[in-house]
Short mmCIF file of N, CA and C in Angstrom, two decimals:
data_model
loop_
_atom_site.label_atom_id
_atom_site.label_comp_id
_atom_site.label_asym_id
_atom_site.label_seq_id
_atom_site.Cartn_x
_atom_site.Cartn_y
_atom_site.Cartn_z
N UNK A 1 16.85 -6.81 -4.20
CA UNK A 1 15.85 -7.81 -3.93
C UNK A 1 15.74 -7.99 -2.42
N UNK A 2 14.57 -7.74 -1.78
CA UNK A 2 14.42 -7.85 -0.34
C UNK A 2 13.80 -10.02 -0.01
N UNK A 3 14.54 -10.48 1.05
CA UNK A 3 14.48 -11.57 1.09
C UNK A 3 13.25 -11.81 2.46
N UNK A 4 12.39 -12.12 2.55
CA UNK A 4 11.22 -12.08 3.59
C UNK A 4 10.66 -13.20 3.48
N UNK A 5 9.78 -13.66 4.48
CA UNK A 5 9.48 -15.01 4.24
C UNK A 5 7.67 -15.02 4.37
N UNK A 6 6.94 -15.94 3.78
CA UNK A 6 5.47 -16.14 3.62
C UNK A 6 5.16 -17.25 4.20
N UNK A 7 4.59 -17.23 5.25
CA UNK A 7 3.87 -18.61 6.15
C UNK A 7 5.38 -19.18 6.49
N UNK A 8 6.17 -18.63 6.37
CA UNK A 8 7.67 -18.83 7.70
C UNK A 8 8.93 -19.61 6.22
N UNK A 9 8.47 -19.67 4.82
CA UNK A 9 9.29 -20.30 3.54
C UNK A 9 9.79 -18.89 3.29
N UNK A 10 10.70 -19.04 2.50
CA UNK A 10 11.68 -18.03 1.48
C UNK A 10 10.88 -17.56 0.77
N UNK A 11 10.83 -15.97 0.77
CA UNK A 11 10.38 -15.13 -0.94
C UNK A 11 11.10 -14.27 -1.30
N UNK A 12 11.50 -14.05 -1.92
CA UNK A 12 11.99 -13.09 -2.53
C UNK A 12 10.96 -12.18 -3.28
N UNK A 13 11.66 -10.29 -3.42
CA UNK A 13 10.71 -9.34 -4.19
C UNK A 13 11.74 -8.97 -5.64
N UNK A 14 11.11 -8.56 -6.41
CA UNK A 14 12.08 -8.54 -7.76
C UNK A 14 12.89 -7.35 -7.39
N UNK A 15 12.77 -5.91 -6.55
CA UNK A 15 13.98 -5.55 -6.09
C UNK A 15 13.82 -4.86 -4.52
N UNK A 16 14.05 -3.61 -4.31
CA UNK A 16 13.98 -3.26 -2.78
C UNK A 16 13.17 -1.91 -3.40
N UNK A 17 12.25 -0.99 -2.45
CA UNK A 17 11.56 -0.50 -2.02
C UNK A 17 12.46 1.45 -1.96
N UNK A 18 11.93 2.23 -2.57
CA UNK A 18 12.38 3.42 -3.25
C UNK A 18 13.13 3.86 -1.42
N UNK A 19 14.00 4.45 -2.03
CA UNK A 19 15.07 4.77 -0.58
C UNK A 19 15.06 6.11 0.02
N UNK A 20 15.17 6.43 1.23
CA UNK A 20 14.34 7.40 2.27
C UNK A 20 15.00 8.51 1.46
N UNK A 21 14.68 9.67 1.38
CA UNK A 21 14.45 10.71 0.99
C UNK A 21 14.66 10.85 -0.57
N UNK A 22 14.07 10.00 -1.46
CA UNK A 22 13.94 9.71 -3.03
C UNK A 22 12.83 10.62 -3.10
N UNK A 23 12.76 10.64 -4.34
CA UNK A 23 11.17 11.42 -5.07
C UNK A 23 10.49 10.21 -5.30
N UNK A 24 9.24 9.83 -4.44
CA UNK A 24 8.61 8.27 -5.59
C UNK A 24 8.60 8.56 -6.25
N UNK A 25 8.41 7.23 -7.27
CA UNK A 25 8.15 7.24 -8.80
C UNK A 25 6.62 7.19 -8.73
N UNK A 26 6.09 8.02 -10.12
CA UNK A 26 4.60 8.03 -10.66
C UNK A 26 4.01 6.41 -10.04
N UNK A 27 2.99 6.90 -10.83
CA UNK A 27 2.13 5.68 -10.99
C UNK A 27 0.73 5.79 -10.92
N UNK A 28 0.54 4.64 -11.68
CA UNK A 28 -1.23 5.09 -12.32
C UNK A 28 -1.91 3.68 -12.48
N UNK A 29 -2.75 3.64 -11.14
CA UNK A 29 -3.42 2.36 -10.67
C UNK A 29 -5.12 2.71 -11.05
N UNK A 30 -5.61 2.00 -11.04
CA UNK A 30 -7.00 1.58 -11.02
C UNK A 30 -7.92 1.78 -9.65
N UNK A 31 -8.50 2.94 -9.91
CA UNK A 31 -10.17 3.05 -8.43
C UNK A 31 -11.23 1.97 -8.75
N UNK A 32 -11.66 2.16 -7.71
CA UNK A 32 -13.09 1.25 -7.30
C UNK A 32 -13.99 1.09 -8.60
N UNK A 33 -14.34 2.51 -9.45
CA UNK A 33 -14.76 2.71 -10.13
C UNK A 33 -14.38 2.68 -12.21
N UNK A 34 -13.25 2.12 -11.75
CA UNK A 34 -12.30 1.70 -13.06
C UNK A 34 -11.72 2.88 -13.46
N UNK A 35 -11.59 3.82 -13.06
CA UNK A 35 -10.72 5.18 -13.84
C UNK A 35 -9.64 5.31 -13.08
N UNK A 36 -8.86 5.97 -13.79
CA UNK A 36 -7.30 5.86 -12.94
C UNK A 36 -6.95 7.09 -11.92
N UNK A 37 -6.12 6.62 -11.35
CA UNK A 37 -5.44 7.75 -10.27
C UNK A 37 -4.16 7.72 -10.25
N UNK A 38 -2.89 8.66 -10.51
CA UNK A 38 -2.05 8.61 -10.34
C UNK A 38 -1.24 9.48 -8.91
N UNK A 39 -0.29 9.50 -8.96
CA UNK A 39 0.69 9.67 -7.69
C UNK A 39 0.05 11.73 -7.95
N UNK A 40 -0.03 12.02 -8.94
CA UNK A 40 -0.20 13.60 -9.11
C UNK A 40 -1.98 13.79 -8.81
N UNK A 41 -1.89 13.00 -8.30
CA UNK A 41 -3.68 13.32 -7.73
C UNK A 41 -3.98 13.50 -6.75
N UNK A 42 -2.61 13.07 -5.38
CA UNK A 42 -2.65 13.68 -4.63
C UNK A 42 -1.59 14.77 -3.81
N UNK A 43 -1.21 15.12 -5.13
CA UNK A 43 -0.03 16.16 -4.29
C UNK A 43 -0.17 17.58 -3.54
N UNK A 44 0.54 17.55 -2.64
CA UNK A 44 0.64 18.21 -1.78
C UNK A 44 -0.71 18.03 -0.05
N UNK A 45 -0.25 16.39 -0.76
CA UNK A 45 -0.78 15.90 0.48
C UNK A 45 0.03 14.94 0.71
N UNK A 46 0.43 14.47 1.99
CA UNK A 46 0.94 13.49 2.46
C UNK A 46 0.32 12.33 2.21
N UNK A 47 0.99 11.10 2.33
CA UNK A 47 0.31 9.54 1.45
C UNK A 47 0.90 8.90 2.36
N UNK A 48 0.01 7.45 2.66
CA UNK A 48 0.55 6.27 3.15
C UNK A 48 0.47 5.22 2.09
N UNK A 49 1.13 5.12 1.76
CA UNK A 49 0.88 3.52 0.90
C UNK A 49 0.84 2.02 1.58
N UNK A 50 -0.56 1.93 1.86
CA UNK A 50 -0.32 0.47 2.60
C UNK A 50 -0.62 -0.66 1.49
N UNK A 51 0.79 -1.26 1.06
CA UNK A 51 0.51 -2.13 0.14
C UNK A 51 0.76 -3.64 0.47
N UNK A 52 -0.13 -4.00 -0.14
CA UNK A 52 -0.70 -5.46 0.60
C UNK A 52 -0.74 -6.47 -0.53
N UNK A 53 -0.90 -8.02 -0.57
CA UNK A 53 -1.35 -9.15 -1.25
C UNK A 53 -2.28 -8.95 -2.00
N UNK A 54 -3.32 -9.42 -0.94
CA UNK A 54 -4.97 -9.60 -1.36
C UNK A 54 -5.84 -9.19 0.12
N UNK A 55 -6.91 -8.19 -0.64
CA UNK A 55 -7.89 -7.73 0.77
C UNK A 55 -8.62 -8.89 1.18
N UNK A 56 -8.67 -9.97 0.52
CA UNK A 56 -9.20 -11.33 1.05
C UNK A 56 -8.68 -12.05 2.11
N UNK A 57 -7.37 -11.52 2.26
CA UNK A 57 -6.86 -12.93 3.82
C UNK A 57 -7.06 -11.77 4.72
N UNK A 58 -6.39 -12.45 6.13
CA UNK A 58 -6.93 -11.98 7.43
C UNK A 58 -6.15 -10.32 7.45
N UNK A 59 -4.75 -10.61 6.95
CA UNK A 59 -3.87 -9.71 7.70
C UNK A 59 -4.23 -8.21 6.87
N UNK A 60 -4.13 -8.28 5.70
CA UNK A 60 -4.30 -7.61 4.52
C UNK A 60 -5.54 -6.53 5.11
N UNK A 61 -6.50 -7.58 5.21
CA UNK A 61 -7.99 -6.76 5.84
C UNK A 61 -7.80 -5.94 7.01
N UNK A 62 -7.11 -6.37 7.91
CA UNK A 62 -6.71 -5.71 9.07
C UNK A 62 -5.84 -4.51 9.21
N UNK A 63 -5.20 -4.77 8.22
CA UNK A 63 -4.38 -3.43 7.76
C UNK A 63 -5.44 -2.63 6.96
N UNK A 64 -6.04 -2.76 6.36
CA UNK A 64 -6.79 -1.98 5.67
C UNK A 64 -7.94 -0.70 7.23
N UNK A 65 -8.64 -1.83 7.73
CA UNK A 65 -9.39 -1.50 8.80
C UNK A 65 -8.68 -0.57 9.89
N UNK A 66 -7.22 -0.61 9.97
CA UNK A 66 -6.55 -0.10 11.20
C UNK A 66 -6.14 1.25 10.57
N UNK A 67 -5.74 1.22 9.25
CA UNK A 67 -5.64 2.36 8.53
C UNK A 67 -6.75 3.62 8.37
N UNK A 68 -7.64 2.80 7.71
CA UNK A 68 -9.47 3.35 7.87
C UNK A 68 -9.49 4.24 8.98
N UNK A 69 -9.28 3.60 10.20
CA UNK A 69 -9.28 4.27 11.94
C UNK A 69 -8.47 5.57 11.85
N UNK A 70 -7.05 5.09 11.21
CA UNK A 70 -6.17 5.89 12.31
C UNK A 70 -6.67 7.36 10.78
N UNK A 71 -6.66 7.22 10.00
CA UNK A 71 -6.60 8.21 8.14
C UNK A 71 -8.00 9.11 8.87
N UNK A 72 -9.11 8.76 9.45
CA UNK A 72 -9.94 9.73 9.91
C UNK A 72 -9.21 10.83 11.09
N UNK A 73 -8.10 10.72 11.19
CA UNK A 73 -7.34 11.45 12.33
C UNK A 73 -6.38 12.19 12.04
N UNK A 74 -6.26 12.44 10.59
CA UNK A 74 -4.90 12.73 9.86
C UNK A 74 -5.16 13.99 9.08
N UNK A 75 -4.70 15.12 9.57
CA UNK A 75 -4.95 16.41 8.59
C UNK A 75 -3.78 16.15 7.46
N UNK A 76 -4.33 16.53 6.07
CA UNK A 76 -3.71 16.83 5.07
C UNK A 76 -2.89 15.44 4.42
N UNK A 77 -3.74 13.87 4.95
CA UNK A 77 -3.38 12.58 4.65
C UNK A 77 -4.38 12.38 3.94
N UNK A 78 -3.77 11.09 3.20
CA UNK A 78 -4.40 10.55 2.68
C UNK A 78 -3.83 8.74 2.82
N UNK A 79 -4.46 7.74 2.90
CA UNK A 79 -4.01 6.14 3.19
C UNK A 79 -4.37 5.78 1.56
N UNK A 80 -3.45 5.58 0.88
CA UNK A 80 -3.53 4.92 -0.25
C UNK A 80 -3.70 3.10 -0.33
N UNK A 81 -4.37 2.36 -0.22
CA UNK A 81 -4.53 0.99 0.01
C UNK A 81 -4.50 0.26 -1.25
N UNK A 82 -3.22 -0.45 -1.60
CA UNK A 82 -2.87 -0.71 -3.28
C UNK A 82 -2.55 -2.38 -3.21
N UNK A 83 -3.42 -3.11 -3.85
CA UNK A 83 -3.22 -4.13 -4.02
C UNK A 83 -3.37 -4.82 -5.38
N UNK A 84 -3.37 -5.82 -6.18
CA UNK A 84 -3.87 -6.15 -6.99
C UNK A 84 -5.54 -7.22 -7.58
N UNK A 85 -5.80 -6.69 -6.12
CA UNK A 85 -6.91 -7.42 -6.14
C UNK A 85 -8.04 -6.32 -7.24
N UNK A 86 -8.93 -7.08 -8.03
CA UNK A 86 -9.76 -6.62 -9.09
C UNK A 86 -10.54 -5.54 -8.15
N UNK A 87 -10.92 -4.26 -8.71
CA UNK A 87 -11.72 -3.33 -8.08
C UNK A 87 -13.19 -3.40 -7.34
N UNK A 88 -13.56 -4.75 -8.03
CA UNK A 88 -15.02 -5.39 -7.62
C UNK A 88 -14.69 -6.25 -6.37
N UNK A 89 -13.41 -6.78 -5.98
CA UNK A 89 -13.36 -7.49 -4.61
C UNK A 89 -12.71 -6.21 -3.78
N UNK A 90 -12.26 -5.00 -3.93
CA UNK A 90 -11.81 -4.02 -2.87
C UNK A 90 -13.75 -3.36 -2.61
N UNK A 91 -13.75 -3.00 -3.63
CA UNK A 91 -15.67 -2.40 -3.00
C UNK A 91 -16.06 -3.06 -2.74
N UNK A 92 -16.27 -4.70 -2.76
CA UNK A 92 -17.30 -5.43 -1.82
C UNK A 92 -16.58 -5.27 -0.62
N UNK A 93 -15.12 -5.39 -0.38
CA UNK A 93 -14.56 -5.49 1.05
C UNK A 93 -14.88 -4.23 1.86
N UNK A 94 -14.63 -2.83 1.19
CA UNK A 94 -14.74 -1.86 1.90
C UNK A 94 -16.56 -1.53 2.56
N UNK A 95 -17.40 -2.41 1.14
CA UNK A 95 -19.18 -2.36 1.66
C UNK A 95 -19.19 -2.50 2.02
N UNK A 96 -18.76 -4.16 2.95
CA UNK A 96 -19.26 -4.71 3.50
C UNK A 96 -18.48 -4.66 5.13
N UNK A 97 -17.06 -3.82 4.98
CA UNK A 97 -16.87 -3.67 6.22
C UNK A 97 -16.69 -2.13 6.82
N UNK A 98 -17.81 -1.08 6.01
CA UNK A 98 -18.08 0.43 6.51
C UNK A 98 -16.55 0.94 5.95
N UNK A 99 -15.48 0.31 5.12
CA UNK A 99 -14.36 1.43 4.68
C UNK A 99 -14.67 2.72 4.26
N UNK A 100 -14.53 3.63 4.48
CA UNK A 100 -14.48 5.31 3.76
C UNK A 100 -13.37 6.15 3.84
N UNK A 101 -12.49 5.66 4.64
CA UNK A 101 -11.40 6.96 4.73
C UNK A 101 -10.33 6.27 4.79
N UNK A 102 -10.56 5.19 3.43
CA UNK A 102 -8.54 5.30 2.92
C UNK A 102 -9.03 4.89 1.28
N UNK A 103 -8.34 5.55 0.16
CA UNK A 103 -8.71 5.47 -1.10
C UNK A 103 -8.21 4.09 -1.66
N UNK A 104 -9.11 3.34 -2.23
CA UNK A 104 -8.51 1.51 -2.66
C UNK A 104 -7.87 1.86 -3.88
N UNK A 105 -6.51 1.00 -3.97
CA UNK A 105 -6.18 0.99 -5.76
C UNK A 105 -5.82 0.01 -6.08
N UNK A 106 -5.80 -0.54 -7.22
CA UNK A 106 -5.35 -1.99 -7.65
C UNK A 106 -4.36 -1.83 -8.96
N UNK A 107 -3.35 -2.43 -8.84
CA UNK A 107 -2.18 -2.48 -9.83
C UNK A 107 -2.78 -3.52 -10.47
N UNK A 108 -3.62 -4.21 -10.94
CA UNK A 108 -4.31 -5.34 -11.42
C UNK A 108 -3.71 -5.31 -13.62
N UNK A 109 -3.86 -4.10 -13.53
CA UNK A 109 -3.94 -3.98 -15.08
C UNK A 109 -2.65 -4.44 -15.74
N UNK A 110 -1.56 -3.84 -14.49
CA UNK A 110 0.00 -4.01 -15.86
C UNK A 110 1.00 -4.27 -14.46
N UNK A 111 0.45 -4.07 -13.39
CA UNK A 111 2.00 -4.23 -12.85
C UNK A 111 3.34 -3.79 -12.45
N UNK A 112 2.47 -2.20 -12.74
CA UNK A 112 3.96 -1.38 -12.89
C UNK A 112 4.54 -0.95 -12.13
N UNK A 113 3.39 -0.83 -10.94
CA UNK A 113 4.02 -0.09 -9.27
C UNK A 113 4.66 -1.51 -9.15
N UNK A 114 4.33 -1.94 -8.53
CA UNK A 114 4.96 -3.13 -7.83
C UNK A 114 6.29 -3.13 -8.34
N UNK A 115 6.22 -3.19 -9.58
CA UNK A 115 7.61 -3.60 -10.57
C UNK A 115 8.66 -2.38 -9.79
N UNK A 116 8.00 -0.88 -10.33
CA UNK A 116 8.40 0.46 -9.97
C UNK A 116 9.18 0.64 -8.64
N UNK A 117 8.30 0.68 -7.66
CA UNK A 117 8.67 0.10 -6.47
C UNK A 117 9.81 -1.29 -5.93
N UNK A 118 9.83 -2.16 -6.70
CA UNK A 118 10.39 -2.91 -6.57
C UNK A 118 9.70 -4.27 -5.10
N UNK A 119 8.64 -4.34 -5.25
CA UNK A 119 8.01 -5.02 -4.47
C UNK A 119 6.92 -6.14 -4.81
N UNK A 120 7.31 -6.54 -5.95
CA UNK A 120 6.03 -7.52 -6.74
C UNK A 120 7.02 -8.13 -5.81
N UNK A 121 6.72 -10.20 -5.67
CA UNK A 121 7.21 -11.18 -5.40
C UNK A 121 7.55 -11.93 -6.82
N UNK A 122 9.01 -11.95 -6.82
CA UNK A 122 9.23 -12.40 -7.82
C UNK A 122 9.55 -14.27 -7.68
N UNK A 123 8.59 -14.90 -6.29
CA UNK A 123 8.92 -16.40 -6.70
C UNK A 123 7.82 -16.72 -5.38
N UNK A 124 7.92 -18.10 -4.79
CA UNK A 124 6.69 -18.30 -3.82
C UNK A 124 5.52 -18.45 -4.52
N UNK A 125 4.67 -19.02 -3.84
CA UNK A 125 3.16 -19.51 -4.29
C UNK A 125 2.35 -18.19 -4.56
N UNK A 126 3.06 -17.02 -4.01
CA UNK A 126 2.60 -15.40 -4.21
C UNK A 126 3.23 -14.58 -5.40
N UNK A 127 3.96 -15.03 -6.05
CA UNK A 127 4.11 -14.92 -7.32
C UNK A 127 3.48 -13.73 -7.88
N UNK A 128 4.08 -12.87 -8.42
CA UNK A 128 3.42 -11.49 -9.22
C UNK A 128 2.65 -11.21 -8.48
N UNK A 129 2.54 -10.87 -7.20
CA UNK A 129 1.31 -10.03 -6.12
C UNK A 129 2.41 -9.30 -5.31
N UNK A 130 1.81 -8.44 -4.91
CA UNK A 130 2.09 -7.21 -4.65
C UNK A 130 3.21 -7.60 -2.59
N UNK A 131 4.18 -7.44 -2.45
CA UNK A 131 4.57 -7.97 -0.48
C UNK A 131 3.66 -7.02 -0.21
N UNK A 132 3.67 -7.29 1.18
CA UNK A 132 3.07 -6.46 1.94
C UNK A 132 4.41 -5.26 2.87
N UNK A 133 4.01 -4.02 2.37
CA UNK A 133 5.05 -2.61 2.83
C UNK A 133 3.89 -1.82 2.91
N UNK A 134 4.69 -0.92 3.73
CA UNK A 134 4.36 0.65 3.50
C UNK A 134 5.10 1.59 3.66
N UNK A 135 4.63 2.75 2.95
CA UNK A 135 5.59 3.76 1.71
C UNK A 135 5.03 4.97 2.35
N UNK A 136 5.70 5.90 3.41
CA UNK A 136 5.11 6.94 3.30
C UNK A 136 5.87 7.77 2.77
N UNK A 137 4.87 8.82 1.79
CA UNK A 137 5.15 10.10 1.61
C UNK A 137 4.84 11.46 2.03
N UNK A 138 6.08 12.31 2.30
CA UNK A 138 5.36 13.92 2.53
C UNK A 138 4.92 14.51 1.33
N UNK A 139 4.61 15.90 1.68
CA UNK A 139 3.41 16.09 0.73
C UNK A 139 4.54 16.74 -0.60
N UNK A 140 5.71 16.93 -0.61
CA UNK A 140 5.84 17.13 -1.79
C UNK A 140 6.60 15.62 -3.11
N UNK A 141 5.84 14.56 -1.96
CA UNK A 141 6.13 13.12 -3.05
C UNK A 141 7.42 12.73 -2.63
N UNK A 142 7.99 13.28 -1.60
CA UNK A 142 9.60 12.34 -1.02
C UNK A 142 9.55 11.68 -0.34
N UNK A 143 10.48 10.49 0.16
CA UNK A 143 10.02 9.14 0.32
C UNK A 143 10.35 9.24 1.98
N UNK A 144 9.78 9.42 2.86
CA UNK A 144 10.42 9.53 4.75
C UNK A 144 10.13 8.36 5.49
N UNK A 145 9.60 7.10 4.89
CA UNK A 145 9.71 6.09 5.77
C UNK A 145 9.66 4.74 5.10
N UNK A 146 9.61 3.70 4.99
CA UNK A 146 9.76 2.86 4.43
C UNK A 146 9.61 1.50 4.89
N UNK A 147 8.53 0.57 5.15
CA UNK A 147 8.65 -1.01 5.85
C UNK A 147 8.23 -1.79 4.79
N UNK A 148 9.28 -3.00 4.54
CA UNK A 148 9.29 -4.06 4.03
C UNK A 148 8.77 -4.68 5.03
N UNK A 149 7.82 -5.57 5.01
CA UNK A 149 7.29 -6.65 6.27
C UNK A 149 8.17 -7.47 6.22
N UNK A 150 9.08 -7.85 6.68
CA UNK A 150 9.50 -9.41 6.62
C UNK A 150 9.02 -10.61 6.76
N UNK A 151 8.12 -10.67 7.64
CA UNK A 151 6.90 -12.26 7.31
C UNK A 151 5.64 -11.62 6.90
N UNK A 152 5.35 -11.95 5.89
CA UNK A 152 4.34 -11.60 5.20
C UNK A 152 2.93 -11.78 5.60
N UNK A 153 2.46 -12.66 6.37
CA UNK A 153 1.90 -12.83 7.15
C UNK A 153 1.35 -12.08 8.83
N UNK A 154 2.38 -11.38 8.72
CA UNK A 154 2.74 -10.43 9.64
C UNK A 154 2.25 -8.58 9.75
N UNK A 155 1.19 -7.95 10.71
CA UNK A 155 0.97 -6.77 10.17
C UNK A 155 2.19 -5.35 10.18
N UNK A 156 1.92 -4.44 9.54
CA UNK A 156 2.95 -3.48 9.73
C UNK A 156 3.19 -2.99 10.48
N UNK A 157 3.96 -1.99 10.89
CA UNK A 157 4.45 -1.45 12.36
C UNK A 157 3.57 -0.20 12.23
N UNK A 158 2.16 0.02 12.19
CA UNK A 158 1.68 1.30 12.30
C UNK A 158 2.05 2.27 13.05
N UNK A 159 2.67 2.27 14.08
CA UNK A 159 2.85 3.25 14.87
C UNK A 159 3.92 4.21 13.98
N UNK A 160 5.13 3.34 14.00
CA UNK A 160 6.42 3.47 13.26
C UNK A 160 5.87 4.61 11.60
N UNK A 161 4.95 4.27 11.08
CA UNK A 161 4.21 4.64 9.79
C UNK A 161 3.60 5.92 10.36
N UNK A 162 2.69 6.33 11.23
CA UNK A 162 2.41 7.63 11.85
C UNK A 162 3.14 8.34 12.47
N UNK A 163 4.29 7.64 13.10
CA UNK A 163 4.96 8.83 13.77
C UNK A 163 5.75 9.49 12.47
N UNK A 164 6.31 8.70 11.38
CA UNK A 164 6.74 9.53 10.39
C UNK A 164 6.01 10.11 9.76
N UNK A 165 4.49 10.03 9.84
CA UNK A 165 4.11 11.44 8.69
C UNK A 165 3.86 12.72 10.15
N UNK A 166 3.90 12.32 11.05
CA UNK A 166 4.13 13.58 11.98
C UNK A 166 5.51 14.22 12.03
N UNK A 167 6.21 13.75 11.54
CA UNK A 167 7.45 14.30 11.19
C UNK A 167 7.80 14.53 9.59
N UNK A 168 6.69 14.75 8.89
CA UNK A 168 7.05 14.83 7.61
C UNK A 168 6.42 16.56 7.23
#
């Protein structure tokens, strides 16, 4: 269980975040378009998993947007952007703010990455939503970097997240 805090209070996640050179585990989230995508859809490509709350608050969006930037610069990447927000609030967010080059997914249906991962919030007013981490993978699905945010509120260390898929 990783201990991090939301607006500066205690949260806890139901456990910790798959450990550097693991195989992730599957998983099979929900597109824009309601059909699924799993972890084997993009293999033998490198992945960022920037997983977030909700694309509705400030920070969430900003990560999304900084990702967008840097994923047009990335041979053989892909920015996976996984939240549980319903697929109809990630396509209005990405319409309405020009997103195209990071793929949206939503654990909305069951819960299982988060769980999988070990990164739902298991207490806090954020309750069953997704902390905010990111998960990169090389392209044959092994795990080379890993950030738990600790204030949730707080954006990720992007740099830290690119220099490891240049080393992956």
């Amino acid at each position: 269980m990783a201990s991090i805090t939301l607006g500066g209070s205690p949260a806890n996640t139901i456990g910790n975040l798959p450990e550097i050179g693991s195989i992730a585990p599957d998983f099979t989230l929900t597109k824009l378009d309601l059909s699924e995508a799993s972890l084997a859809d993009f293999k033998g490509q490198k992945l960022v998993l920037n997983i977030f709350p909700s694309v509705d608050t400030g920070t969430c969006a900003q990560s999304v947007r900084h990702f967008n930037k840097d994923a047009s610069e990335l041979e053989n990447t892909k920015v996976l952007c996984i939240s549980k927000d319903l697929p109809f609030a990630q396509k209005r967010f990405c319409g309405a703010e020009g997103i195209e080059n990071v793929v949206m997914l939503s654990d909305f249906k069951t819960g299982k990455f988060g769980n999988d991962y070990g990164l739902t919030f298991s207490d806090s007013v954020f309750k069953n939503l997704l902390s905010r981490c990111v998960v990169v993978l090389d392209k044959n699905g092994k795990v080379v970097y890993t950030e738990q945010v600790a204030e949730t509120a707080d954006e990720p260390n992007y740099q830290a997240a690119l220099d490891a898929l240049k080393n992956a």
